[in-house]
Tab-separated table of C-alpha atoms in Angstrom:
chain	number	residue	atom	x	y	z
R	6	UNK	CA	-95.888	-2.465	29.523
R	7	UNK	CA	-94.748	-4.592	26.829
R	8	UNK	CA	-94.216	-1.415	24.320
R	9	UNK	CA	-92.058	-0.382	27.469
R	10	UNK	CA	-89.885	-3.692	27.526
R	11	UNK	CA	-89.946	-3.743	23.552
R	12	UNK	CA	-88.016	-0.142	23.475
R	13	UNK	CA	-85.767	-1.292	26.663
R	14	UNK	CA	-84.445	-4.212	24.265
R	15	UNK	CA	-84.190	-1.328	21.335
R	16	UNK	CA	-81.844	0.640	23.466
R	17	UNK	CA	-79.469	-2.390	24.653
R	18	UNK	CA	-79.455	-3.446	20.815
R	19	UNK	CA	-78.260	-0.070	19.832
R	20	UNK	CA	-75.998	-0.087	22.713
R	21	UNK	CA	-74.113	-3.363	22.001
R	22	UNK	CA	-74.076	-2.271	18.217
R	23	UNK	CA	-72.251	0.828	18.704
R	24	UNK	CA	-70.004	-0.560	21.223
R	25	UNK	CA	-68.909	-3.745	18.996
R	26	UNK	CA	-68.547	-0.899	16.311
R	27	UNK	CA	-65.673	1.432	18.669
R	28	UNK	CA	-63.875	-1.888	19.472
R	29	UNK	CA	-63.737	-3.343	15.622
R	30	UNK	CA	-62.267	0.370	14.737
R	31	UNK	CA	-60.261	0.408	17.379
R	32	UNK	CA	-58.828	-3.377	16.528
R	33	UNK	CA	-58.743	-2.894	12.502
R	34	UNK	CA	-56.778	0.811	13.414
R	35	UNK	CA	-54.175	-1.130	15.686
R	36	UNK	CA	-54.062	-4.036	13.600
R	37	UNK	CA	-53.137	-1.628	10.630
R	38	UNK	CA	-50.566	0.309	12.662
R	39	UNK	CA	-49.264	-3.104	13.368
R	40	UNK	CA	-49.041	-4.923	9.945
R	41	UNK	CA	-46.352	-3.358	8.251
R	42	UNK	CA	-47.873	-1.013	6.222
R	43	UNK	CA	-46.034	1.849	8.591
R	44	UNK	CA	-44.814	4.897	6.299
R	45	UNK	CA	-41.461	4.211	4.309
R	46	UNK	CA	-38.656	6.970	2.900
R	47	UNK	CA	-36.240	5.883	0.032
R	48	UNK	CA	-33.150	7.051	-0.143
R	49	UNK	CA	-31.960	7.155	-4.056
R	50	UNK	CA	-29.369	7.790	-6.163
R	51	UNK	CA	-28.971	8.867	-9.412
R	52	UNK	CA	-26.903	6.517	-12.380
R	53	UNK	CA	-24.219	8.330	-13.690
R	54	UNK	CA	-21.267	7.935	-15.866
R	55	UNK	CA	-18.034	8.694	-15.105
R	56	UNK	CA	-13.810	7.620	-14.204
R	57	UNK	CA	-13.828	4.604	-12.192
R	58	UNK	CA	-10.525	3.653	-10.327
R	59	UNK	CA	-9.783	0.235	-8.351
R	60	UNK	CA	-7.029	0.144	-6.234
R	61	UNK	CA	-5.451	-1.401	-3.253
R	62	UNK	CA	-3.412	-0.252	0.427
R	63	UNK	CA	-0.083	-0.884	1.401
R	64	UNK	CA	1.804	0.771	4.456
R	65	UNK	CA	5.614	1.404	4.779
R	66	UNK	CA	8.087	3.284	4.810
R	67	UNK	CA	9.807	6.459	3.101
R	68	UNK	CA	13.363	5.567	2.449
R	69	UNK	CA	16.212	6.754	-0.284
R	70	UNK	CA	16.610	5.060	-3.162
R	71	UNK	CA	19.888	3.920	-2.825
R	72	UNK	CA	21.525	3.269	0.469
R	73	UNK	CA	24.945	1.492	1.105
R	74	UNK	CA	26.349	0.744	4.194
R	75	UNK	CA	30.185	1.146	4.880
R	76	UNK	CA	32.534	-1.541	6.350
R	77	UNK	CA	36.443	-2.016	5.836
R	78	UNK	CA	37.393	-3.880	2.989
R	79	UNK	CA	40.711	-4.301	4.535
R	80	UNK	CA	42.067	-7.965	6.378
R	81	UNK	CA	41.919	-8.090	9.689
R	82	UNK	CA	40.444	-6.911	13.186
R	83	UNK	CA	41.456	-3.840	15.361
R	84	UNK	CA	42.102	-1.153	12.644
R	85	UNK	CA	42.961	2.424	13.984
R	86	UNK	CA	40.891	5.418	12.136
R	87	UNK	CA	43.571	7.850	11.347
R	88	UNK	CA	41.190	10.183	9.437
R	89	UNK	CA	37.180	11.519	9.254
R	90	UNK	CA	36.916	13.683	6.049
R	91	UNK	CA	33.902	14.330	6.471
R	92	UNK	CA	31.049	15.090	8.252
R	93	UNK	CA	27.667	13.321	9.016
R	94	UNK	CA	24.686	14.247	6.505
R	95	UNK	CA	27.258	16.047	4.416
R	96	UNK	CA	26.891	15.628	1.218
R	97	UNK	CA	29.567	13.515	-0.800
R	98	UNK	CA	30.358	12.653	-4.575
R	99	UNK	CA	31.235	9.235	-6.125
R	100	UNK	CA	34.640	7.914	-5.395
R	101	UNK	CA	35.657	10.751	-2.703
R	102	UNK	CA	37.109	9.292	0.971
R	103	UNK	CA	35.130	9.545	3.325
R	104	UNK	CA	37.731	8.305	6.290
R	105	UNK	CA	40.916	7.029	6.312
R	106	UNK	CA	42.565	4.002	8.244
R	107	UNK	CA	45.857	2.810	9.450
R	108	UNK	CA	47.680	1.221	6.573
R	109	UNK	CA	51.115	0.400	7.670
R	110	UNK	CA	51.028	-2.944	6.739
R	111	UNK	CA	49.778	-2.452	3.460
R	112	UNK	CA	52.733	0.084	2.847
R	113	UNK	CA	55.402	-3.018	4.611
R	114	UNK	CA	53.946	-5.151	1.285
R	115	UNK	CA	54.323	-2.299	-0.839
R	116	UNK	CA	57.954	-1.731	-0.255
R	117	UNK	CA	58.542	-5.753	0.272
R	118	UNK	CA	57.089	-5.789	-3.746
R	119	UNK	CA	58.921	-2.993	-4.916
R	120	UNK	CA	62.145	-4.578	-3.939
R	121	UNK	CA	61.319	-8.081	-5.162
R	122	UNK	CA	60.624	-6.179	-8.481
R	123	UNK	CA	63.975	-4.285	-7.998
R	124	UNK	CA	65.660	-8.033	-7.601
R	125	UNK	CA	64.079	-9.311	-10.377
R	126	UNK	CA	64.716	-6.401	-13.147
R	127	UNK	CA	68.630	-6.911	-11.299
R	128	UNK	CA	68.539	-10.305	-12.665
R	129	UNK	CA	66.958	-9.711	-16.107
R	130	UNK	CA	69.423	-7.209	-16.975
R	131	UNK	CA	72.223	-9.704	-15.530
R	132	UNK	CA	71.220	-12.498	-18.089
R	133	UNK	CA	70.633	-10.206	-21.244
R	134	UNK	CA	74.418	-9.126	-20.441
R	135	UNK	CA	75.227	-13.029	-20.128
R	136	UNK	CA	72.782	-14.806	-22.519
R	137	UNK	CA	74.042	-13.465	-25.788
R	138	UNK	CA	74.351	-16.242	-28.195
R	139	UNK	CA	71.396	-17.866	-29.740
R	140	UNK	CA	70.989	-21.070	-27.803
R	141	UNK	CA	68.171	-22.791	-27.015
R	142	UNK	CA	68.863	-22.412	-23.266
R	143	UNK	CA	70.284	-18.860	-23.306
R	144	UNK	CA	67.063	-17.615	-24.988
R	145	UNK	CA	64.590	-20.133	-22.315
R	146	UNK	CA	67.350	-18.864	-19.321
R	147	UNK	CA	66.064	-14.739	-20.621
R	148	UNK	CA	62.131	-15.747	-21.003
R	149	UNK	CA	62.360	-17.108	-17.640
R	150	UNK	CA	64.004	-13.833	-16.170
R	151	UNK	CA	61.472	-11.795	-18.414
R	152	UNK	CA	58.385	-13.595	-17.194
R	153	UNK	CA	59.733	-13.546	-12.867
R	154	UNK	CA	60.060	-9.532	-13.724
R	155	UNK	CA	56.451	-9.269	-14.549
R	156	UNK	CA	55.012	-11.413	-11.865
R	157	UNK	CA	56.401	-8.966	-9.413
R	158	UNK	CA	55.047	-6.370	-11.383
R	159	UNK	CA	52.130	-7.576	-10.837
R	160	UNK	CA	52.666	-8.574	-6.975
R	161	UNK	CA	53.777	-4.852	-6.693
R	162	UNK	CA	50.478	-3.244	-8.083
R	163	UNK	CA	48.198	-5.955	-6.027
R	164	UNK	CA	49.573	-4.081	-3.384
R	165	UNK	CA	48.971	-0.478	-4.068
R	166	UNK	CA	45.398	-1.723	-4.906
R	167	UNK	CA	45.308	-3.167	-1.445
R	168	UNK	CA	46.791	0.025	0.075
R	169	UNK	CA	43.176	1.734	-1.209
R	170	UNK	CA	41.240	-0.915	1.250
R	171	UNK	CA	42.512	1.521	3.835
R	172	UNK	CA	40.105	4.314	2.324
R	173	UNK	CA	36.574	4.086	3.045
R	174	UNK	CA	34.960	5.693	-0.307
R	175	UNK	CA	31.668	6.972	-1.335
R	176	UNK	CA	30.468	4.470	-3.685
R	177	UNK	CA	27.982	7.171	-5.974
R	178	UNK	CA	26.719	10.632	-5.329
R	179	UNK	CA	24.696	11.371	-2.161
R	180	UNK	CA	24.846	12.049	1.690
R	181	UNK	CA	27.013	10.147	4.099
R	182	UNK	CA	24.896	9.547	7.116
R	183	UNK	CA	25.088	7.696	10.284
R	184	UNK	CA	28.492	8.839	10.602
R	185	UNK	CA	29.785	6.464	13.856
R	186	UNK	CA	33.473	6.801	13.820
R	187	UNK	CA	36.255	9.607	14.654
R	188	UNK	CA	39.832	9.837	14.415
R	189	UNK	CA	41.619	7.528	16.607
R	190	UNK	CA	38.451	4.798	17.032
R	191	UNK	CA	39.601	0.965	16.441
R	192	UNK	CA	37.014	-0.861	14.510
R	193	UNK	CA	36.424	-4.182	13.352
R	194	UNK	CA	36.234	-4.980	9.545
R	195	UNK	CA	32.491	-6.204	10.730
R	196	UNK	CA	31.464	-2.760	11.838
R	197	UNK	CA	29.634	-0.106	9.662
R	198	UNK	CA	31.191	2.541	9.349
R	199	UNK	CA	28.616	5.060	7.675
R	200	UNK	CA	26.164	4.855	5.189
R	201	UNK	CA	25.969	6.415	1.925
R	202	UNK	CA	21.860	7.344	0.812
R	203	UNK	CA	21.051	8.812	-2.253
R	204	UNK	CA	18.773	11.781	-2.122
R	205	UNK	CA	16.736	10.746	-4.317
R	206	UNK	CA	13.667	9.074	-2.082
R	207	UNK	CA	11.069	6.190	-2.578
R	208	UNK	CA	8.181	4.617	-0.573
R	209	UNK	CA	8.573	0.726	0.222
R	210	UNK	CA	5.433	-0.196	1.389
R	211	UNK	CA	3.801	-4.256	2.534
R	212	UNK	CA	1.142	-5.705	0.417
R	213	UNK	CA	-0.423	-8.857	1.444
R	214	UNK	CA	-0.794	-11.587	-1.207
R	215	UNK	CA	-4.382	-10.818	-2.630
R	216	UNK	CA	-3.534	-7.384	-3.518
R	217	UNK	CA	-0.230	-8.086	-4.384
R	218	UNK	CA	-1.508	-10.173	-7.352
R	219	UNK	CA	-3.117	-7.189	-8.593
R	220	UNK	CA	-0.238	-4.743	-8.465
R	221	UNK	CA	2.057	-4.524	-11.489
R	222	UNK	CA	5.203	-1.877	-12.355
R	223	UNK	CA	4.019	0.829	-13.910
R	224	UNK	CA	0.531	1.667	-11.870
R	225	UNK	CA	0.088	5.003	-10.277
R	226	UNK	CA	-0.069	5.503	-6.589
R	227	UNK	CA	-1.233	8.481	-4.445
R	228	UNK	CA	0.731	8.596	-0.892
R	229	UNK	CA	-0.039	10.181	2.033
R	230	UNK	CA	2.124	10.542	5.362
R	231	UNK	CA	1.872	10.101	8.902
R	232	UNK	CA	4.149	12.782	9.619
R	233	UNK	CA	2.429	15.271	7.226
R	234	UNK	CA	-1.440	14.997	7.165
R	235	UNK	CA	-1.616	17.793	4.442
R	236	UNK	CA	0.990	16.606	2.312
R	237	UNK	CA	0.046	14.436	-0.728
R	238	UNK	CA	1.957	13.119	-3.517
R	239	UNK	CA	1.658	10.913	-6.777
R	240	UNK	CA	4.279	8.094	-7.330
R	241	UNK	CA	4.491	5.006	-9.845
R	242	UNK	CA	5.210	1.549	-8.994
R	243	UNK	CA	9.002	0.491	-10.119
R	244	UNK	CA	9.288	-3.070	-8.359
R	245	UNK	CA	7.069	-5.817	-6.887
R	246	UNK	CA	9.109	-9.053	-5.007
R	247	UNK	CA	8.286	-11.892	-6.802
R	248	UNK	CA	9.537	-13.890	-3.709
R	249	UNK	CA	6.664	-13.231	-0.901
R	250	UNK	CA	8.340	-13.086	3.071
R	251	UNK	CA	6.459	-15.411	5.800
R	252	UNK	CA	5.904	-14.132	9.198
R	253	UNK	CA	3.587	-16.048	11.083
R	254	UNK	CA	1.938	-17.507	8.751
R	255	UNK	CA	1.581	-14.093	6.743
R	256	UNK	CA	2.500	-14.018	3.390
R	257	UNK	CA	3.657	-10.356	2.589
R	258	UNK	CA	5.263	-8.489	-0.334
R	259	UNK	CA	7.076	-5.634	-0.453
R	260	UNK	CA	6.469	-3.155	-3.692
R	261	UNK	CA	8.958	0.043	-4.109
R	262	UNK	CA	6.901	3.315	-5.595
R	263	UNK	CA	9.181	6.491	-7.380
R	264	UNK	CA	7.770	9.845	-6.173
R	265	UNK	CA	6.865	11.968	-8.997
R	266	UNK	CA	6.505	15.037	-7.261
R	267	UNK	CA	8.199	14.380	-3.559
R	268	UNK	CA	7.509	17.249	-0.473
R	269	UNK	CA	10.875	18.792	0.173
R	270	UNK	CA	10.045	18.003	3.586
R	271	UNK	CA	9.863	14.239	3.275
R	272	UNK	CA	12.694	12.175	5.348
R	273	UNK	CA	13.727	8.220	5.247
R	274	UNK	CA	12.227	6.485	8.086
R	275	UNK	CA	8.670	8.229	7.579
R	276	UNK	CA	5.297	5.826	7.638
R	277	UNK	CA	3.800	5.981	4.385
R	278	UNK	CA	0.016	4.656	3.020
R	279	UNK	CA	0.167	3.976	-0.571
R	280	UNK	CA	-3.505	4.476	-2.536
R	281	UNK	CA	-2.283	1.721	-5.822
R	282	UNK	CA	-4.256	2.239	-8.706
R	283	UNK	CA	-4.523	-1.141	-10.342
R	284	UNK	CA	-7.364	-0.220	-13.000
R	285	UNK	CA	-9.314	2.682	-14.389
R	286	UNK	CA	-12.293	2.960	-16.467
R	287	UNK	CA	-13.715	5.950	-18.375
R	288	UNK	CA	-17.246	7.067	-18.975
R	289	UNK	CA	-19.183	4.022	-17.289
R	290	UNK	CA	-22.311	3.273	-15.782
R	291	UNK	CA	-21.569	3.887	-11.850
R	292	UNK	CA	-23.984	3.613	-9.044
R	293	UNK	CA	-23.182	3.276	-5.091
R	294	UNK	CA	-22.354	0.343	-3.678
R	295	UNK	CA	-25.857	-0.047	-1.514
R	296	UNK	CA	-27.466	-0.308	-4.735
R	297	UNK	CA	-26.671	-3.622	-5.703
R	298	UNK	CA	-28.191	-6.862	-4.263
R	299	UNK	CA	-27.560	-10.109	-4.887
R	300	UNK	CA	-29.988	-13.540	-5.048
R	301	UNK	CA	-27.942	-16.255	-5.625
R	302	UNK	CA	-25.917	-15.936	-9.047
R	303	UNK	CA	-27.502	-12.955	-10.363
R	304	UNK	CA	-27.408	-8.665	-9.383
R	305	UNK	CA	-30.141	-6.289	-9.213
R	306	UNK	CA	-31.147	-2.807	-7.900
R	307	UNK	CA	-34.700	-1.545	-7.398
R	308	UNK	CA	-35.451	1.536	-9.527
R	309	UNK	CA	-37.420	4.045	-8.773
R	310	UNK	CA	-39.805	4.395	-11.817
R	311	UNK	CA	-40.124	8.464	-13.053
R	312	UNK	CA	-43.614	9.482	-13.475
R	313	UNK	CA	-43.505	9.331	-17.050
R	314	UNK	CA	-42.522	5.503	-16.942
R	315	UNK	CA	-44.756	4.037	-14.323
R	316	UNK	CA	-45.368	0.683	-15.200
R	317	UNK	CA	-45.116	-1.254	-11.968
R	318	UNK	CA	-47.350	-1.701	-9.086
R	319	UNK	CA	-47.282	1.315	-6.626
R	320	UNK	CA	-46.077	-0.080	-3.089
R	321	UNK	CA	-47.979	1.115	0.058
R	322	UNK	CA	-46.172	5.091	0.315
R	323	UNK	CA	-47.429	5.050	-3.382
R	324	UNK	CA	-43.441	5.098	-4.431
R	325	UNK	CA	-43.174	2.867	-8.119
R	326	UNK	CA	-40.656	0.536	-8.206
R	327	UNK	CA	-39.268	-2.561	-9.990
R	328	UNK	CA	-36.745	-4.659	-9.771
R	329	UNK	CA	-33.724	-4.818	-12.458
R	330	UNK	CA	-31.574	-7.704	-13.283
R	331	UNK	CA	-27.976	-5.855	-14.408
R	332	UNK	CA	-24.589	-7.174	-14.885
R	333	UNK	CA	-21.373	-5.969	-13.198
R	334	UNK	CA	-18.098	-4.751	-13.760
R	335	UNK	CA	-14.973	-3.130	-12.042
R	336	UNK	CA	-15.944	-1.929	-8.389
R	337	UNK	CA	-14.108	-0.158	-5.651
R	338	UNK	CA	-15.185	0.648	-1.914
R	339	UNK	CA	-17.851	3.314	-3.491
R	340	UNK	CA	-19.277	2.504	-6.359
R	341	UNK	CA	-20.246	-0.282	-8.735
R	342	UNK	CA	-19.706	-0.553	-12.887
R	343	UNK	CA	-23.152	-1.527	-14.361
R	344	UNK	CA	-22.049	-2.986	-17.639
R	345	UNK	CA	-25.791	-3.827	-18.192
R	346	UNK	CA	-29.453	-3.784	-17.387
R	347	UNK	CA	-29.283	0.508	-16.426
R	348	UNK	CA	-28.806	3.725	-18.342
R	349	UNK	CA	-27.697	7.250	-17.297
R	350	UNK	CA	-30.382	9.091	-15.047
R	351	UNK	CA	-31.861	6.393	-13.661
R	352	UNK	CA	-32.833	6.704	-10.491
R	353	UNK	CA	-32.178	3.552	-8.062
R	354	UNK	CA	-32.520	2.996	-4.020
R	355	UNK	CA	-30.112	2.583	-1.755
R	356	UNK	CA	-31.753	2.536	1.425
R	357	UNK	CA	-34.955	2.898	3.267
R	358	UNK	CA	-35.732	4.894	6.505
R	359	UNK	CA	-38.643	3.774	7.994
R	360	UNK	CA	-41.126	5.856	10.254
R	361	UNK	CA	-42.154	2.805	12.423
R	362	UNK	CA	-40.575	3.868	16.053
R	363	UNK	CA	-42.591	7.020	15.365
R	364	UNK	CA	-45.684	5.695	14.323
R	365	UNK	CA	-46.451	2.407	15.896
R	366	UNK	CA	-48.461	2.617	18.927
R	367	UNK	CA	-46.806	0.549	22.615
R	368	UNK	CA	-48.470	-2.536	22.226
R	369	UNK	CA	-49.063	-2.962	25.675
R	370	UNK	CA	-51.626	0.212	25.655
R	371	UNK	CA	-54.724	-1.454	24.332
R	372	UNK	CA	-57.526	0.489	23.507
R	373	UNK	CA	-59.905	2.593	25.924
R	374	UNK	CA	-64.001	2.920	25.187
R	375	UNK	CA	-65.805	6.320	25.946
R	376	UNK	CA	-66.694	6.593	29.665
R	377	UNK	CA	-64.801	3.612	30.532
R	378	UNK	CA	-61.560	2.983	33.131
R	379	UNK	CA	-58.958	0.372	32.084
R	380	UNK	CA	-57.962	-0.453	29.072
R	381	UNK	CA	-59.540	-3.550	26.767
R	382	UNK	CA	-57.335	-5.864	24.588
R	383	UNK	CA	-54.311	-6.853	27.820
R	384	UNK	CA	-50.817	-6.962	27.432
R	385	UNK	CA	-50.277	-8.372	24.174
R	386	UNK	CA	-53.035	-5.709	21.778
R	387	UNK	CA	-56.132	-7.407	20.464
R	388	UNK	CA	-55.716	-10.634	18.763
């Protein structure tokens, strides 16, 4: 009897033993799956030199280069159009009339100057007839005469130059456009008449104050339209305001770019996004912006060590990496200048992709012995 009860308490031992055994594995496997150490992917990039650009955005307009609006130059409201000469988007050169307007009062002065010239040569003649000795007066009485004769000389030629107020000009070569007058229209000397655009074109786009610091005459722009989404053209930056405009508290400035190559399709009015170029560098050290991390002053990246170099401490995946200290340069919305601390074909991370939605287990399962119903370990997992 008491071998019996000696083997009973043999077999509960063994029992207990290989039961606390299946829950410790069970605990240390869900405690692993649970610390962290779930499988990690790098994603990596290679350091490379190359042409690194900077640049800044501005949005505007397409609009000629030159544009001049029309009015009257001569006095007074409520002048008849007698003329159109031309028509609208027809193309004009410098000095040729465009339209013509009522001018009979300018022709009243003409002929009111002509005969006060008339008079006054009538009088001149009169005295060189009658002033003939060589007296002090006679010869003051003649310079008199003389000098009335060319004021209304001049009085007379004031007025033909007034009688051209009457023609509305092209002031330089280009197109007359928005053409808003015909023959017989009264106008006010307020009212534009028509416009006169060069056909040469430019883009005048907004920058706000931050980039506009950077931009400079001379940089090189690529443009895109609105209008033309497979259209894209070069351009150089001819003028920056120095004088910014405040609209709501915005400071803005507007920059003018010269199309080096414009589409033949392009038209004033169209929206415009200007790419500025305000620095390039050749043949640096480049690597993507994810790359580079900061801790307080100072940059690094993590590089992936090749097998040749491992010197670091393998993390958990086995992947070798250390951390580098490097100093930066020019940067853009892509990629980062590495000035120091990395070489060409080095291999850094930008990102990792972990496996842990795939791998970790619900927490809430627990773990199930052999045999058994239910699960052991509650809610939370095992603690």
């Amino acid at each position: 009897m008491k071998k019996i009860i000696t083997l009973a308490r043999s077999h509960k031992i063994a029992s207990f033993v290989v039961i606390t055994a299946i829950i410790a594995g069970g605990y240390f496997a869900y405690q692993k799956n649970n610390s962290g150490e779930d499988a990690v992917d790098y994603t990596t990039a290679v350091v490379e030199k190359g042409m690194l650009n900077s640049s800044v955005f501005g949005t505007g307009q397409v609009q000629a280069k030159n544009q001049v609006n029309l009015k009257p130059q001569a006095a007074g409201d409520g002048l008849d159009v007698i003329e159109v000469k031309v028509e609208n988007d027809q193309k004009v050169s410098d000095g040729q009339v465009i339209a013509v307007l009522d001018s009979g009062q300018a022709q009243e002065k003409i002929q009111s100057a002509q005969l006060q010239l008339n008079s006054a040569e009538l009088k001149m003649k009169q005295a060189l007839e009658q002033y003939d000795t060589k007296t002090y007066d006679d010869k003051l009485a003649r310079q008199l005469q003389e000098n009335t004769v060319k004021q209304q000389q001049i009085e007379l030629n004031n007025a033909y130059k007034d009688l051209e107020d009457y023609k509305i000009k092209a002031p330089f070569d280009g197109v007359a456009t928005n053409l808003s007058i015909e023959t017989g229209d009264s106008i006010s000397r307020d009212e534009v008449l028509a416009s006169v655009i060069t056909e040469e074109l430019q883009a005048s786009i907004s920058l706000n104050e931050v980039d506009a610091a950077k931009v400079k005459t001379g940089d090189r722009a690529v443009l895109t339209f609105d209008a033309l989404e497979e259209v894209e053209t070069t351009g150089e930056v001819s003028k920056v305001d120095t004088i910014g405009k405040v609209d709501q508290g915005v400071v803005s400035y507007e920059a003018e770019i010269n199309f080096k190559n414009p589409s033949k399709y392009l038209k004033p009015g169209m929206s415009v996004t200007a790419n500025v170029i305000t620095e390039s560098k050749q043949d640096v050290v480049l690597v993507p912006n994810s790359a580079v991390k900061s801790q307080q002053d100072a940059y690094y990246v993590q590089v992936m060590e090749k097998p040749e170099e491992k010197t670091a401490a393998s993390d958990e995946a086995g992947n070798n990496l250390r951390s580098q200290q490097v100093e930066i340069g020019l940067s853009n919305d892509k990629v980062t200048e590495i000035t120091s601390g990395l070489k060409e074909g080095d291999i850094v991370v930008t990102g990792t992709i972990s496996q842990a939605d795939e791998t970790r287990p619900d927490q809430n399962q627990g773990f199930q012995l052999p045999g058994t119903t239910g699960s052991m370990g509650g809610g939370g997992g095992m603690k």
